[in-house]
Short mmCIF file of C-alpha atoms and ligand atoms in Angstrom, two decimals:
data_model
loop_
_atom_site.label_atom_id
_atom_site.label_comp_id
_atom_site.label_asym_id
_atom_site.label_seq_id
_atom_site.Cartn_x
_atom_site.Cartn_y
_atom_site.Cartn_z
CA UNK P 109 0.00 0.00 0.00
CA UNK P 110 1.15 3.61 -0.23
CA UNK P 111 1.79 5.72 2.86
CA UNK P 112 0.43 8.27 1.08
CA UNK P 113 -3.10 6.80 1.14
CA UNK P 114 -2.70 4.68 4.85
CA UNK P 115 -2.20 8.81 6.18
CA UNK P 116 -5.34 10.01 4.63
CA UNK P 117 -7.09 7.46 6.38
CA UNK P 118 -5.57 7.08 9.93
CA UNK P 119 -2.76 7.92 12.28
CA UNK P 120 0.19 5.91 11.69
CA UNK P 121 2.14 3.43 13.89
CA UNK P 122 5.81 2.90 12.33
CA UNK P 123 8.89 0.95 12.76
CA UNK P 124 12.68 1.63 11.54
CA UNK P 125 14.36 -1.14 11.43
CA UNK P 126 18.07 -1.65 10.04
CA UNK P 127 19.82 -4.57 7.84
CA UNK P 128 21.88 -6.59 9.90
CA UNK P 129 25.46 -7.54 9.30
CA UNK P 130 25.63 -10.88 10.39
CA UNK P 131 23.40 -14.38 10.53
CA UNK P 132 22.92 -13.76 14.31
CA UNK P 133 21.69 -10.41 13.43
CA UNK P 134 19.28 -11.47 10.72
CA UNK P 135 17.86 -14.05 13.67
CA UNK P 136 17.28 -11.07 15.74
CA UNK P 137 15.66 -9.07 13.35
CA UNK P 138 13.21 -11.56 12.44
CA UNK P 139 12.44 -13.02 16.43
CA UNK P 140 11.93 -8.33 16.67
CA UNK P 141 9.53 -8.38 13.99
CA UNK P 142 7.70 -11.33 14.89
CA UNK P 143 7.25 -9.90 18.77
CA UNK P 144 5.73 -6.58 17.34
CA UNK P 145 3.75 -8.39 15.41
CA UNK P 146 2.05 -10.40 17.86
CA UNK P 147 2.47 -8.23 21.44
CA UNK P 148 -0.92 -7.32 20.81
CA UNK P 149 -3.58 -9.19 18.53
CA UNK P 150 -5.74 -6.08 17.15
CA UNK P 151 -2.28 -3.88 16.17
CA UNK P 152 -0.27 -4.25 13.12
CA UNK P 153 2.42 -1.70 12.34
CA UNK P 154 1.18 0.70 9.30
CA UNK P 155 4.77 0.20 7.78
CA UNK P 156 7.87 -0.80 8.24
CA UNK P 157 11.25 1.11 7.26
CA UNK P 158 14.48 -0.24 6.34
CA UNK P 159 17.76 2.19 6.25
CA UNK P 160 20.49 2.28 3.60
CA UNK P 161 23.59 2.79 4.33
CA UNK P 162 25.29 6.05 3.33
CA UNK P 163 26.90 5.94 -0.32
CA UNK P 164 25.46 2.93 -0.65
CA UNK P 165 27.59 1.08 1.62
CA UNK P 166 24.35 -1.34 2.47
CA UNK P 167 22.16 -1.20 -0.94
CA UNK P 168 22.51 -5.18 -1.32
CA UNK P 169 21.91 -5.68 2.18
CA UNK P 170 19.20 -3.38 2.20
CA UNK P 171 17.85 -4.92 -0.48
CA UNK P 172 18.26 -8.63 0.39
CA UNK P 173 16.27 -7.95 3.69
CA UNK P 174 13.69 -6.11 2.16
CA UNK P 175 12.75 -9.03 0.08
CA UNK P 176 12.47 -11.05 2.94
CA UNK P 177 10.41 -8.60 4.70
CA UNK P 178 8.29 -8.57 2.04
CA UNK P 179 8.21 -12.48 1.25
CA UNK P 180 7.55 -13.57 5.19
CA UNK P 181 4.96 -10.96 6.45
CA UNK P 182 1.99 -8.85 4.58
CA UNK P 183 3.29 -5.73 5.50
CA UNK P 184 3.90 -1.67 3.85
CA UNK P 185 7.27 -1.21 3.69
CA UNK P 186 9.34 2.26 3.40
CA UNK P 187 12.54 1.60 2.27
CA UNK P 188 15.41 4.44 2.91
CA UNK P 189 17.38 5.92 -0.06
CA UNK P 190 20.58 7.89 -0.13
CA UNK P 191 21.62 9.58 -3.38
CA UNK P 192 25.14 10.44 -2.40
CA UNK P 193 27.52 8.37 -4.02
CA UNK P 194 25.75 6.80 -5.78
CA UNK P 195 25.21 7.54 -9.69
CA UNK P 196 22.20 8.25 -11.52
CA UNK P 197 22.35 4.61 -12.87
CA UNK P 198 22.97 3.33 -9.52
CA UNK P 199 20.06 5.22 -8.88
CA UNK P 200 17.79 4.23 -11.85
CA UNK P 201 18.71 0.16 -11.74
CA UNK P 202 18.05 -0.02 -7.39
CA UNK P 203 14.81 1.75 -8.73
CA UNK P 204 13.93 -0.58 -10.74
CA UNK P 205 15.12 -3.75 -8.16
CA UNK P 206 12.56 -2.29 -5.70
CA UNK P 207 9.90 -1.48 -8.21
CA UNK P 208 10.46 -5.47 -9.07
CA UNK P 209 9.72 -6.89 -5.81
CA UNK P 210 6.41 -4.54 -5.24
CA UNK P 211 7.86 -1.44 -3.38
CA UNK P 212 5.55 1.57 -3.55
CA UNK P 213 7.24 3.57 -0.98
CA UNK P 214 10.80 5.35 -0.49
CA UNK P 215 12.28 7.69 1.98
CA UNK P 216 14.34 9.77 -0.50
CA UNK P 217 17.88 10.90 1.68
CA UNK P 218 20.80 12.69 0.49
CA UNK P 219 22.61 10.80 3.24
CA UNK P 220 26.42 11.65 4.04
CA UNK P 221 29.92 10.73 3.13
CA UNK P 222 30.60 6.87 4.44
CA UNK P 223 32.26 6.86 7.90
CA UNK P 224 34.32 4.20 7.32
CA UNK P 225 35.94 5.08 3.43
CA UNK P 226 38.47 7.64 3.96
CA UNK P 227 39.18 8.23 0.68
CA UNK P 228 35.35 7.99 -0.81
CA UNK P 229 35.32 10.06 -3.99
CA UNK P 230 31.54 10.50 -5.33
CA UNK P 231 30.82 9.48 -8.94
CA UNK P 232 30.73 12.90 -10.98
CA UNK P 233 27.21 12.65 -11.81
CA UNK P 234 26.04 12.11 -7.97
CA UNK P 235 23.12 13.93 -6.59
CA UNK P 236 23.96 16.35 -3.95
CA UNK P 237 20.40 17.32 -2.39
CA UNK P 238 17.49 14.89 -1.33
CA UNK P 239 15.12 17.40 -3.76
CA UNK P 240 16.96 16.27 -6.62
CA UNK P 241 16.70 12.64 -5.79
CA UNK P 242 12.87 13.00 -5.22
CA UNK P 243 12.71 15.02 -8.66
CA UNK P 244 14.83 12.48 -10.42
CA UNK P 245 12.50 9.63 -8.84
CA UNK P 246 9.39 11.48 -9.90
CA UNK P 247 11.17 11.83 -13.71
CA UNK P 248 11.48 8.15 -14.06
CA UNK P 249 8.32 6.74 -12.33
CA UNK P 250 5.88 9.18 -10.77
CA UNK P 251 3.70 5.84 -9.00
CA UNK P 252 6.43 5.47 -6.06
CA UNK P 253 4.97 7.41 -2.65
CA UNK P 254 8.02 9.42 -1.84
CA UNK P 255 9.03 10.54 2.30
CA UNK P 256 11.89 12.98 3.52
CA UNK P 257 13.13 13.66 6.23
CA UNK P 258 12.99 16.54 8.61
CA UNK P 259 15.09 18.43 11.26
CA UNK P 260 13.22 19.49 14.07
CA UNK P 261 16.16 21.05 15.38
CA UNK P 262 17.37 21.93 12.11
CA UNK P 263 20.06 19.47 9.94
CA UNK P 264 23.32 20.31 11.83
CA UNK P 265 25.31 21.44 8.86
CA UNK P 266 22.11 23.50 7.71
CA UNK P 267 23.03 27.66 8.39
CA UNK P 268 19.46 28.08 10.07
CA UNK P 269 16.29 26.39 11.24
CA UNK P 270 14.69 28.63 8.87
CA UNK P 271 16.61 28.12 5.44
CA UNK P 272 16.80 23.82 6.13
CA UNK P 273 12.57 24.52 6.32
CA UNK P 274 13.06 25.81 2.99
CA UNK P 275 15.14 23.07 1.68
CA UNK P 276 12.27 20.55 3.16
CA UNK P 277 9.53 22.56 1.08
CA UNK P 278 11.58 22.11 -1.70
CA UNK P 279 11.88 18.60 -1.19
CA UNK P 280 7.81 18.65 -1.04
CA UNK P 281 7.32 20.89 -4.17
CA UNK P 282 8.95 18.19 -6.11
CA UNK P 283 6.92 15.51 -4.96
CA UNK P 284 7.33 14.14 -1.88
CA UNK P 285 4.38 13.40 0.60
CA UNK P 286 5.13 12.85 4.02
CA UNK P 287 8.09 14.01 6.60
CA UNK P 288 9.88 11.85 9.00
CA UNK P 289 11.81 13.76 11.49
CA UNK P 290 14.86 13.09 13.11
CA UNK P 291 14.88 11.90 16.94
CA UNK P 292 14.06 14.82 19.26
CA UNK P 293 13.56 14.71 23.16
CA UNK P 294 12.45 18.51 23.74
CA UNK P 295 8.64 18.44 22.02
CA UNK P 296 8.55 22.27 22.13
CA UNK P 297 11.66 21.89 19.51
CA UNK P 298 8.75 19.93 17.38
CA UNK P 299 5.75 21.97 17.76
CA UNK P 300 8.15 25.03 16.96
CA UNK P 301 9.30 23.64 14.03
CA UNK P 302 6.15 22.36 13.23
CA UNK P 303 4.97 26.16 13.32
CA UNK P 304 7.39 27.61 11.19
CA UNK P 305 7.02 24.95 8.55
CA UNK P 306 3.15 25.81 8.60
CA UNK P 307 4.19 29.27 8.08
CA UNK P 308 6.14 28.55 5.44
CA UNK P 309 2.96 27.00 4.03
CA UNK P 310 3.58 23.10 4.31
CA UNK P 311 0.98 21.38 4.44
CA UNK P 312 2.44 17.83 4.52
CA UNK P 313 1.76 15.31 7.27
CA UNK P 314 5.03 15.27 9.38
CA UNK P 315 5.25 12.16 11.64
CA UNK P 316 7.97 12.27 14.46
CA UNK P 317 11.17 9.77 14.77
CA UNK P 318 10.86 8.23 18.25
CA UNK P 319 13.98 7.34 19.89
CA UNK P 320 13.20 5.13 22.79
CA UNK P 321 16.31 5.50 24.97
CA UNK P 322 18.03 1.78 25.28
CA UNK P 323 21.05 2.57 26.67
CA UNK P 324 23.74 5.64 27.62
CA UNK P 325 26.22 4.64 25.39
CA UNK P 326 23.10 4.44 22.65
CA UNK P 327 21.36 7.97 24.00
CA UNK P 328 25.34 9.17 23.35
CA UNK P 329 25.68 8.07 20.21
CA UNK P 330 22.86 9.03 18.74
CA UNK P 331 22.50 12.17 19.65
CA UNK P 332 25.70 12.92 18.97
CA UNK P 333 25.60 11.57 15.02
CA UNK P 334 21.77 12.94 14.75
CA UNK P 335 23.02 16.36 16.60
CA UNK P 336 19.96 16.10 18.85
CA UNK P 337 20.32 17.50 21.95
CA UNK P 338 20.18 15.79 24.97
CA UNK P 339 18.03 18.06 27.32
CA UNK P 340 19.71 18.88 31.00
CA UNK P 341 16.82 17.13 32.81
CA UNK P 342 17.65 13.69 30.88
CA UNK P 343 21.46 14.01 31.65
CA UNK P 344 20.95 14.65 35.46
CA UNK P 345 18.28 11.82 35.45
CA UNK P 346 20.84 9.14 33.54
CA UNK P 347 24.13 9.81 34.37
CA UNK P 348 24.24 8.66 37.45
CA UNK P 349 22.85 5.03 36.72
CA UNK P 350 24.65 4.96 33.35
CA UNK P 351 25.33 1.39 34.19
CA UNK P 352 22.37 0.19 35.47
CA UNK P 353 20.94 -1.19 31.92
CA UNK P 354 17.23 -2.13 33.82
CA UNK P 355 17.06 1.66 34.92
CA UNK P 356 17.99 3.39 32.08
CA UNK P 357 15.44 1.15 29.79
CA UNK P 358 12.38 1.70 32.18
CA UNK P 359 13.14 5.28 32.16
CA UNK P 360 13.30 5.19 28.27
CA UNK P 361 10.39 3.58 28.15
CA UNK P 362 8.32 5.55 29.95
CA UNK P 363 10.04 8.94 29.09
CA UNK P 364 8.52 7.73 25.05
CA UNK P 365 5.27 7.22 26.42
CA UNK P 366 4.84 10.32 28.06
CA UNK P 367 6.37 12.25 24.92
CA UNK P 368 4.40 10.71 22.38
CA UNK P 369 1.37 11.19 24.77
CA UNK P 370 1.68 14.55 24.50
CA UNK P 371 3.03 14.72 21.12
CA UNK P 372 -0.21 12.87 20.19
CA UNK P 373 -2.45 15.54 22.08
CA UNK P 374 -0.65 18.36 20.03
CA UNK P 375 -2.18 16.42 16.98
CA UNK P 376 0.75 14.51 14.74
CA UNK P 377 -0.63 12.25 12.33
CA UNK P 378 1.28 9.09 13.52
CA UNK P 379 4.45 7.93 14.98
CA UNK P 380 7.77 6.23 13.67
CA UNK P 381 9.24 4.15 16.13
CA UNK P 382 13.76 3.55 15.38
CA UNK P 383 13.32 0.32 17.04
CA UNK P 384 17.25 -0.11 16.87
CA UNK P 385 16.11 -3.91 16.00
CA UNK P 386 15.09 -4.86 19.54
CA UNK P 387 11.49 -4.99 20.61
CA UNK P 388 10.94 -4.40 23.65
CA UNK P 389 10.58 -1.42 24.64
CA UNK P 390 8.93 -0.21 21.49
CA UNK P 391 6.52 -3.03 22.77
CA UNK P 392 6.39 -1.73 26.20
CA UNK P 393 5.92 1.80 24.72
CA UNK P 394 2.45 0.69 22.60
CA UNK P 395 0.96 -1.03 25.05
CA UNK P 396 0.36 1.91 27.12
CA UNK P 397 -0.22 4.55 23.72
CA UNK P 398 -2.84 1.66 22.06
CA UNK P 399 -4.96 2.34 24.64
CA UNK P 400 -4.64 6.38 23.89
CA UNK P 401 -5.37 6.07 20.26
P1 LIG V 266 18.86 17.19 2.40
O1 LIG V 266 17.42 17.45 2.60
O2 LIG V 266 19.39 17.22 1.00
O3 LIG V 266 19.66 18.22 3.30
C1 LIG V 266 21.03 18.05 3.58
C2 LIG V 266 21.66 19.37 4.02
O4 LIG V 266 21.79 20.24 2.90
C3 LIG V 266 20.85 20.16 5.04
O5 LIG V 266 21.76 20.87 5.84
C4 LIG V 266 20.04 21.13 4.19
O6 LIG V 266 19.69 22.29 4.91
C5 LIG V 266 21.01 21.41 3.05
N1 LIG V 266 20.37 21.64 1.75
C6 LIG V 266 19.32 20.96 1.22
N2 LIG V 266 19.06 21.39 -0.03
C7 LIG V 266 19.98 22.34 -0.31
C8 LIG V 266 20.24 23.16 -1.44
N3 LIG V 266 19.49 23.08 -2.55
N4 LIG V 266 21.28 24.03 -1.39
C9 LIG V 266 22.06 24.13 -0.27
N5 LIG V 266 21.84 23.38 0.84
C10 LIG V 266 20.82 22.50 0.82
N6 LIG V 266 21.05 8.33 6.53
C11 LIG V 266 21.48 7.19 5.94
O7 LIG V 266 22.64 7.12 5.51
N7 LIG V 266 20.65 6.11 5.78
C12 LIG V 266 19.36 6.12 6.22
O8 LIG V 266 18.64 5.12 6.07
C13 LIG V 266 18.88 7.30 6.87
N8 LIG V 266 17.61 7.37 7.34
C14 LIG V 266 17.17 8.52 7.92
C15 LIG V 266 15.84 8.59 8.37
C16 LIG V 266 15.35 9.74 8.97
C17 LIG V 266 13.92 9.79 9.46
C18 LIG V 266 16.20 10.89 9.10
C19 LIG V 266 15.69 12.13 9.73
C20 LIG V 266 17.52 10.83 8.65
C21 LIG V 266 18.01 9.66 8.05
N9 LIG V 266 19.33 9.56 7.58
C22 LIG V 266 19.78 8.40 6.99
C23 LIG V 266 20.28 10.69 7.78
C24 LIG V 266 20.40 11.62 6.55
O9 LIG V 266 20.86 10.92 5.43
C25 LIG V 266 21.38 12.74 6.92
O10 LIG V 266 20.84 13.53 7.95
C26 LIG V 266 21.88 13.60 5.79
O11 LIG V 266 22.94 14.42 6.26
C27 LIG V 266 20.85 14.55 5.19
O12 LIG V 266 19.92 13.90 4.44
P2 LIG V 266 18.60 14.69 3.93
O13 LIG V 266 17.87 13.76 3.09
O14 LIG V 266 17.93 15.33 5.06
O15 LIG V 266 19.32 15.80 3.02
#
């Protein structure tokens, strides 16, 4: 199905998930999937999502897993794409692959330069901007349902809040539908932002990324890769049991349910859910907003 259509008709319950490296990891993903799937006999995720690796470092991986998404469970999947580094027949042929196996839906990225390839050198013809990649997806098959993503904080190489709003609008004026944002813990930094893109007159549904916190060396790293900030109250509540795994995941757990409580009383039209591959406390999480919704 496309996104496009499930968010006309109802607020959205997401997951991220990412392709894993190993067999182990594959195990893991599938024993995840299988626990959200059956937690709770009346929900079923809207979609799923499954993230590429930057310049492309995952796209068979990616693919490969998608496929067996698809083949083992009836469900909507969104599958990430990053342009950089890739060329426009890189582009056009993993286009095609998806197309192939039924994909209707793609979160068009720029993405970054690979972490771990010093020396990566782009193809001359790369695309620079996620706009262009949703324009050049639109140019060769205008069916796909196209996503981007969003900064509620801003991108952190963007030079303001205000002009990375206008790069998102762009990114809508040439066809995309929806927004996923990036992990936030601070919802006044989302119903700001979500202000001054209305201003800016977007009207696209914008569904927030939910980090549920796992772990402090996990809360570290991602907010330092995402540049989300870690508000004071969060630090001074974690710190001191940065060990203490059990802590630190029942606070996670219910610091997401009281966010997206609230998020959901501002009005969002659904919520994405990087599940990091691990189910549980995204489980934990919808069993208390299910009742909510
Ligand atoms: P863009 O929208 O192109 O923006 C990139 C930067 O350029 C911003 O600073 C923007 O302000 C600026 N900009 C945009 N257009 C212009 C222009 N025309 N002129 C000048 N400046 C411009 N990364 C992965 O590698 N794999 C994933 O699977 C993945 N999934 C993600 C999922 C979500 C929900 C989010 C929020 C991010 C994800 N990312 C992923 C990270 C993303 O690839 C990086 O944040 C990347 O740096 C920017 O991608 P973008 O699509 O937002 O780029």
């Amino acid at each position: 199905m496309k996104i496009c259509d499930i968010l006309k008709e109802k607020f959205t319950i997401s997951f991220e998930f990412f392709p894993p490296k190993t067999r182990e990891g594959e195990e893991n993903l599938f024993n995840t999937i299988n626990d959200l799937l059956t937690f709770n006999k009346d929900f079923n995720p809207d979609f799923v999502s499954i993230t590429f690796g930057a310049g492309g470092t995952t796209k068979d991986k990616t693919f490969e897993i998608t496929k067996k998404i698809k083949d083992k469970y009836n469900l909507t999947i969104l599958e990430h794409f990053t342009c950089y580094g890739l060329s426009k027949k890189d582009i056009e042929t993993y286009l095609k692959r998806i197309k192939d196996i039924g994909i209707e839906n793609i979160l068009a990225l720029r993405g970054d330069k690979p972490r771990n390839i010093e020396d990566f050198v782009p193809p001359p013809d790369t695309l620079n901007y996620a706009s262009e990649l949703v324009e050049f997806i639109k140019n060769i098959d205008k069916s796909f349902c196209i996503g981007v993503a969003g900064y509620p904080e801003g991108h952190p190489k963007a030079p303001s809040l205000e002009k990375d709003i206008e790069y998102l609008k762009l990114k809508l004026d040439k066809g995309a539908s929806f927004v996923i944002t990036q992990l936030f813990f601070d919802n006044n930094d989302f119903y700001r932002y979500i202000e001054l893109v209305r201003k800016k007159g977007i009207e696209a549904p914008i569904i927030p990324g939910i980090l549920p916190i796992i772990s402090w060396t996990n809360l570290e790293r991602f907010t330092q890769l995402s540049g989300a900030k870690l508000p004071q109250k969060i630090y001074e509540d974690l710190y001191p049991h940065k060990d203490d795994k059990d802590y630190i995941i029942k606070y996670g757990i219910e610091f997401s349910i009281k966010q997206i409580e609230d998020l959901i009383e501002f009005g969002i039209p659904g919520i994405h859910i990087f599940t990091l591959n691990k189910s549980y406390s995204s489980k934990m999480i919808l069993k208390e907003i299910l009742k909510k919704i």
